[in-house]
Amino acid sequence: YGSELLRNFSIIAHIDHGKSTLADRLLELTGTIQKKSSGKNEQVLDKLKVERERGITVKAQTASMIYNFNGRDHMLNLIDTPGHVDFAWEVSRSLAACQGALLLVDASQGVQAQTISVFHNAKERGLTIIPVLNKIDLPAAQPERITAQMQSTFGIDPEDIIRISAKSGKGVDSILEAIVTRIPPPSGSLAAPLKAFLFDSLYDRYRGVISYELLGDKVASCHTRKKYEVTEVGIMHPEEVPTDSLRAGHVGYIACNMKESSEAHIGDTIHRVGEPVEPLPGFQPAKAMVFAGVFPVDSSDFPKLEESIKRLTLTDRSVTVQRESSSALGQGCRLGFLGTLHMDVFRQRLEDEYDANIIITAPTVPYKLIYRDNKEVFVSNPTEFPETSDTASRVKEIQEPIVKASIIVPEEYFGDMMDLCFSHRAEDLDHRYLDSGTATSARIILTCTIPLSEIVTNFFDQLKSRSSGFASFDYEDAGYKQSDLAKMSFLLNAKPVDALAIIVHRSAQDKIAREWVKKLHKVIPRQLFEVPIQAAIGRKVLARETLSAMRADVTAGLYGGHYERKMKHLENQKEGKRRMKKMGTVDLPQEAFFDILSNK
Ligand code: GTP
């Protein structure tokens, strides 16, 4: 396919507005996949099990399809993007390979928080935007109203909006036509030397690293200068289909003898050996903003866990990995994630794909410590956070990351959202109406700055439950701000347990101390003697519970927790042999940590 017959596009939308469903219809209409007779909506592009289970797209996928327009076959390359706020980085990565984007809006829900952020992202990259109103089959659809919304929010001409039902397929064919007629073909010359942009990679147990690239024989990386033998090239149609070659503007894959996952750098430029090129502009690496320790339930599993993490990080390059050792939990890894959903998804993938049983510590954001000598240090592990005595003498200022959040919500939930924000230390609250003039169920966009640490725990769940599911949420980095923070330790029999330490804001210290101590009391098995459980900041004890001594045979069912998860890893433990960890004089099974840390 000459480049004039190529179109590279992606579908951008707020979560659940129907990207994957539309992708399926496009693949069916072009005969890339068979139409399912069962009528069941099995999304082809959602490859990972966790995506199917949760119904969200996590990893961007690509697929090529052939569409005949005006008697000529065109190759349309769809680069799918994830919809969740944590994965904004993946979205920009995918957009870097496109010339156009379908902006999908649910006709019953209208413009939502991420609709706005993805729109601006695509706009900034100069992509041609094709506005699409989806779900027009829904009884609750309000196409006229949402059209007006898209016009007022984005300046979109109502004439340009294509109305479809991705579910029934109605109107979807006009999207294919619009892709060909409205989106420009990629620029690129067939005569010029090979220049391929690497935007994703995956590890195949049998074939080594596979890279998805824009385009060979012998290739080299601009980044590492390493050379590779190409063993196969092809396109995703929708699975890997080998082809003779990849040409300018194509989106496809290259299988080569890359041995280590770390050699595939996202944003790298690949060229032919002996024909050096200027590297294409890469993109900002993702910044990990949520950190947590991951430990095997059975300490002897650490090598397996580390290997599993290594493999998974190849398909998810935004995760950072460092080794960590804890006196309570043994050897583990400290992982950095883009957000909590990202962390959750990674954990699930780890459990699904590698059958690993893991304990994950409470999430921490990167704090900034400014010392008296003006040295700045970032700390993302509570164990490295200075004690209060130290803080007073050596640290001049402690800062925490803050974000600019926007929440879109129907007017009647506005008060609840304000309360939620205030209870999470939000500042600079502001709001305006999104739908001007409509008297019934007008929607408000609420903006504020809020500490990142406040939204990494269960903010999103609360937002959803307190707005009956109607609120949508998005945020962006807003730098650092001074804050009154301290390290809270938890002590068993007067000995601090490192894996349980957390960083808290002083205004909430007493409440948090009481809650955690109660929780520990519930899950820690009784010992042969009485055990005091304490929460302390520095030398000051803020809360205490006492675990009474064990009477004979009170060993079973002492702690609660997530039943299925517990069963799953209990099964994997050798019969009757519980691994105990000595914490000072206290015997703790790893499962107790699992329970403490896994139920929020
Ligand atoms: P993420 O990838 O997680 O962001 O979601 P998505 O945008 O891919 O949404 P998905 O395609 O999974 O669709 C979300 C839900 O909307 C599913 O339950 C679909 O069946 C449903 N849906 C999608 N399109 C339509 C439509 O045209 N009409 C109706 N009634 N439902 C639709």
Short mmCIF file of N, CA, C and O in Angstrom, two decimals, residues 360-363 457-458 490 492 500 502 511-525 533 535 543-545 547 558-561 588 592-600:
data_model
loop_
_atom_site.label_atom_id
_atom_site.label_comp_id
_atom_site.label_asym_id
_atom_site.label_seq_id
_atom_site.Cartn_x
_atom_site.Cartn_y
_atom_site.Cartn_z
N ILE A 360 0.89 -6.54 48.81
CA ILE A 360 1.25 -5.23 48.29
C ILE A 360 1.03 -4.20 49.40
O ILE A 360 -0.02 -4.19 50.04
N THR A 361 2.03 -3.38 49.68
CA THR A 361 1.93 -2.45 50.81
C THR A 361 1.08 -1.23 50.44
O THR A 361 0.78 -1.01 49.28
N ALA A 362 0.73 -0.44 51.46
CA ALA A 362 -0.11 0.73 51.22
C ALA A 362 0.58 1.68 50.23
O ALA A 362 1.78 1.88 50.32
N PRO A 363 -0.18 2.25 49.27
CA PRO A 363 0.45 3.12 48.28
C PRO A 363 0.97 4.43 48.86
O PRO A 363 0.37 4.98 49.78
N THR A 457 -6.01 6.64 47.34
CA THR A 457 -6.63 5.53 48.07
C THR A 457 -8.01 5.21 47.52
O THR A 457 -8.12 4.49 46.55
N ASN A 458 -9.06 5.74 48.13
CA ASN A 458 -10.37 5.32 47.62
C ASN A 458 -11.24 6.49 47.17
O ASN A 458 -12.45 6.42 47.20
N PHE A 490 3.62 1.70 63.20
CA PHE A 490 2.76 0.79 63.97
C PHE A 490 3.65 -0.19 64.70
O PHE A 490 4.59 -0.75 64.12
N LEU A 492 4.14 -3.51 67.33
CA LEU A 492 3.61 -4.71 67.96
C LEU A 492 4.55 -5.02 69.10
O LEU A 492 5.75 -5.19 68.88
N LEU A 500 4.46 -1.62 57.61
CA LEU A 500 3.18 -0.98 57.88
C LEU A 500 3.25 0.54 57.99
O LEU A 500 2.22 1.21 58.08
N ILE A 502 3.26 4.44 57.38
CA ILE A 502 2.61 5.27 56.37
C ILE A 502 2.90 6.76 56.62
O ILE A 502 3.28 7.14 57.73
N LYS A 511 -7.40 10.16 63.65
CA LYS A 511 -8.41 9.32 63.04
C LYS A 511 -7.75 8.10 62.37
O LYS A 511 -8.16 6.97 62.57
N ILE A 512 -6.70 8.35 61.61
CA ILE A 512 -6.01 7.26 60.91
C ILE A 512 -5.40 6.29 61.91
O ILE A 512 -5.49 5.08 61.76
N ALA A 513 -4.80 6.83 62.97
CA ALA A 513 -4.17 5.98 63.98
C ALA A 513 -5.20 5.02 64.58
O ALA A 513 -4.97 3.82 64.69
N ARG A 514 -6.37 5.57 64.94
CA ARG A 514 -7.41 4.73 65.55
C ARG A 514 -7.90 3.65 64.58
O ARG A 514 -8.05 2.49 64.94
N GLU A 515 -8.15 4.06 63.33
CA GLU A 515 -8.67 3.11 62.35
C GLU A 515 -7.71 1.94 62.10
O GLU A 515 -8.10 0.78 62.08
N TRP A 516 -6.43 2.28 61.91
CA TRP A 516 -5.46 1.23 61.60
C TRP A 516 -5.24 0.28 62.78
O TRP A 516 -5.09 -0.92 62.60
N VAL A 517 -5.20 0.86 63.97
CA VAL A 517 -4.97 0.03 65.15
C VAL A 517 -6.13 -0.96 65.32
O VAL A 517 -5.93 -2.13 65.62
N LYS A 518 -7.34 -0.48 65.07
CA LYS A 518 -8.53 -1.35 65.14
C LYS A 518 -8.41 -2.48 64.13
O LYS A 518 -8.71 -3.64 64.42
N LYS A 519 -8.01 -2.11 62.93
CA LYS A 519 -7.89 -3.09 61.85
C LYS A 519 -6.83 -4.15 62.19
O LYS A 519 -7.04 -5.35 62.03
N LEU A 520 -5.70 -3.69 62.72
CA LEU A 520 -4.64 -4.62 63.09
C LEU A 520 -5.12 -5.57 64.17
O LEU A 520 -4.85 -6.76 64.15
N HIS A 521 -5.87 -5.01 65.10
CA HIS A 521 -6.39 -5.81 66.20
C HIS A 521 -7.26 -6.94 65.66
O HIS A 521 -7.28 -8.04 66.18
N LYS A 522 -8.01 -6.61 64.62
CA LYS A 522 -8.91 -7.60 64.03
C LYS A 522 -8.18 -8.73 63.31
O LYS A 522 -8.60 -9.88 63.34
N VAL A 523 -7.11 -8.40 62.63
CA VAL A 523 -6.48 -9.41 61.77
C VAL A 523 -5.26 -10.13 62.36
O VAL A 523 -4.87 -11.18 61.86
N ILE A 524 -4.67 -9.57 63.38
CA ILE A 524 -3.47 -10.23 63.91
C ILE A 524 -3.88 -11.37 64.84
O ILE A 524 -4.68 -11.19 65.75
N PRO A 525 -3.36 -12.57 64.58
CA PRO A 525 -3.74 -13.70 65.43
C PRO A 525 -3.21 -13.53 66.85
O PRO A 525 -2.15 -12.95 67.05
N ILE A 533 -0.85 -3.19 70.59
CA ILE A 533 -0.74 -2.71 69.21
C ILE A 533 -0.85 -1.20 69.27
O ILE A 533 -1.84 -0.67 69.78
N ALA A 535 -0.12 2.85 67.48
CA ALA A 535 0.22 3.73 66.36
C ALA A 535 0.94 4.92 66.95
O ALA A 535 0.49 5.47 67.96
N ALA A 543 -2.65 5.93 69.34
CA ALA A 543 -3.77 5.00 69.54
C ALA A 543 -3.21 3.66 69.99
O ALA A 543 -2.06 3.32 69.68
N ARG A 544 -4.03 2.92 70.71
CA ARG A 544 -3.57 1.62 71.19
C ARG A 544 -4.73 0.68 71.34
O ARG A 544 -5.84 1.07 71.71
N GLU A 545 -4.47 -0.59 71.02
CA GLU A 545 -5.42 -1.66 71.30
C GLU A 545 -4.57 -2.76 71.92
O GLU A 545 -3.37 -2.84 71.67
N LEU A 547 -4.12 -6.84 72.28
CA LEU A 547 -4.52 -8.17 71.82
C LEU A 547 -4.37 -9.10 73.02
O LEU A 547 -3.26 -9.27 73.54
N LEU A 558 -9.17 -16.54 62.84
CA LEU A 558 -8.94 -15.35 63.63
C LEU A 558 -8.94 -14.07 62.85
O LEU A 558 -9.13 -13.01 63.37
N TYR A 559 -8.67 -14.19 61.58
CA TYR A 559 -8.72 -12.95 60.83
C TYR A 559 -9.60 -13.08 59.60
O TYR A 559 -9.78 -14.16 59.05
N GLY A 560 -10.15 -11.94 59.20
CA GLY A 560 -11.08 -11.93 58.07
C GLY A 560 -10.33 -11.65 56.79
O GLY A 560 -9.29 -12.22 56.55
N GLY A 561 -10.87 -10.80 55.96
CA GLY A 561 -10.15 -10.45 54.75
C GLY A 561 -10.85 -10.99 53.53
O GLY A 561 -11.94 -11.54 53.61
N LEU A 588 3.94 -13.76 63.31
CA LEU A 588 2.93 -13.29 62.37
C LEU A 588 2.96 -14.11 61.09
O LEU A 588 4.00 -14.22 60.47
N ALA A 592 -1.45 -12.61 57.48
CA ALA A 592 -1.99 -11.51 58.27
C ALA A 592 -1.67 -10.19 57.57
O ALA A 592 -2.51 -9.31 57.48
N PHE A 593 -0.45 -10.09 57.04
CA PHE A 593 -0.08 -8.88 56.29
C PHE A 593 -0.95 -8.73 55.06
O PHE A 593 -1.39 -7.66 54.71
N PHE A 594 -1.16 -9.87 54.44
CA PHE A 594 -2.00 -9.88 53.25
C PHE A 594 -3.37 -9.29 53.57
O PHE A 594 -3.89 -8.45 52.86
N ASP A 595 -3.92 -9.72 54.68
CA ASP A 595 -5.24 -9.24 55.08
C ASP A 595 -5.22 -7.77 55.51
O ASP A 595 -6.12 -7.02 55.18
N ILE A 596 -4.19 -7.40 56.23
CA ILE A 596 -4.11 -6.01 56.69
C ILE A 596 -4.05 -5.09 55.48
O ILE A 596 -4.70 -4.07 55.41
N LEU A 597 -3.24 -5.49 54.51
CA LEU A 597 -2.95 -4.58 53.41
C LEU A 597 -3.88 -4.72 52.22
O LEU A 597 -3.93 -3.85 51.37
N SER A 598 -4.63 -5.82 52.14
CA SER A 598 -5.43 -5.96 50.94
C SER A 598 -6.86 -5.46 51.08
O SER A 598 -7.48 -5.13 50.09
N ASN A 599 -7.42 -5.43 52.30
CA ASN A 599 -8.75 -4.81 52.35
C ASN A 599 -8.65 -3.38 52.82
O ASN A 599 -8.09 -3.08 53.84
N LYS A 600 -9.19 -2.53 52.00
CA LYS A 600 -9.02 -1.09 52.23
C LYS A 600 -9.81 -0.64 53.44
O LYS A 600 -10.87 -1.15 53.70
#
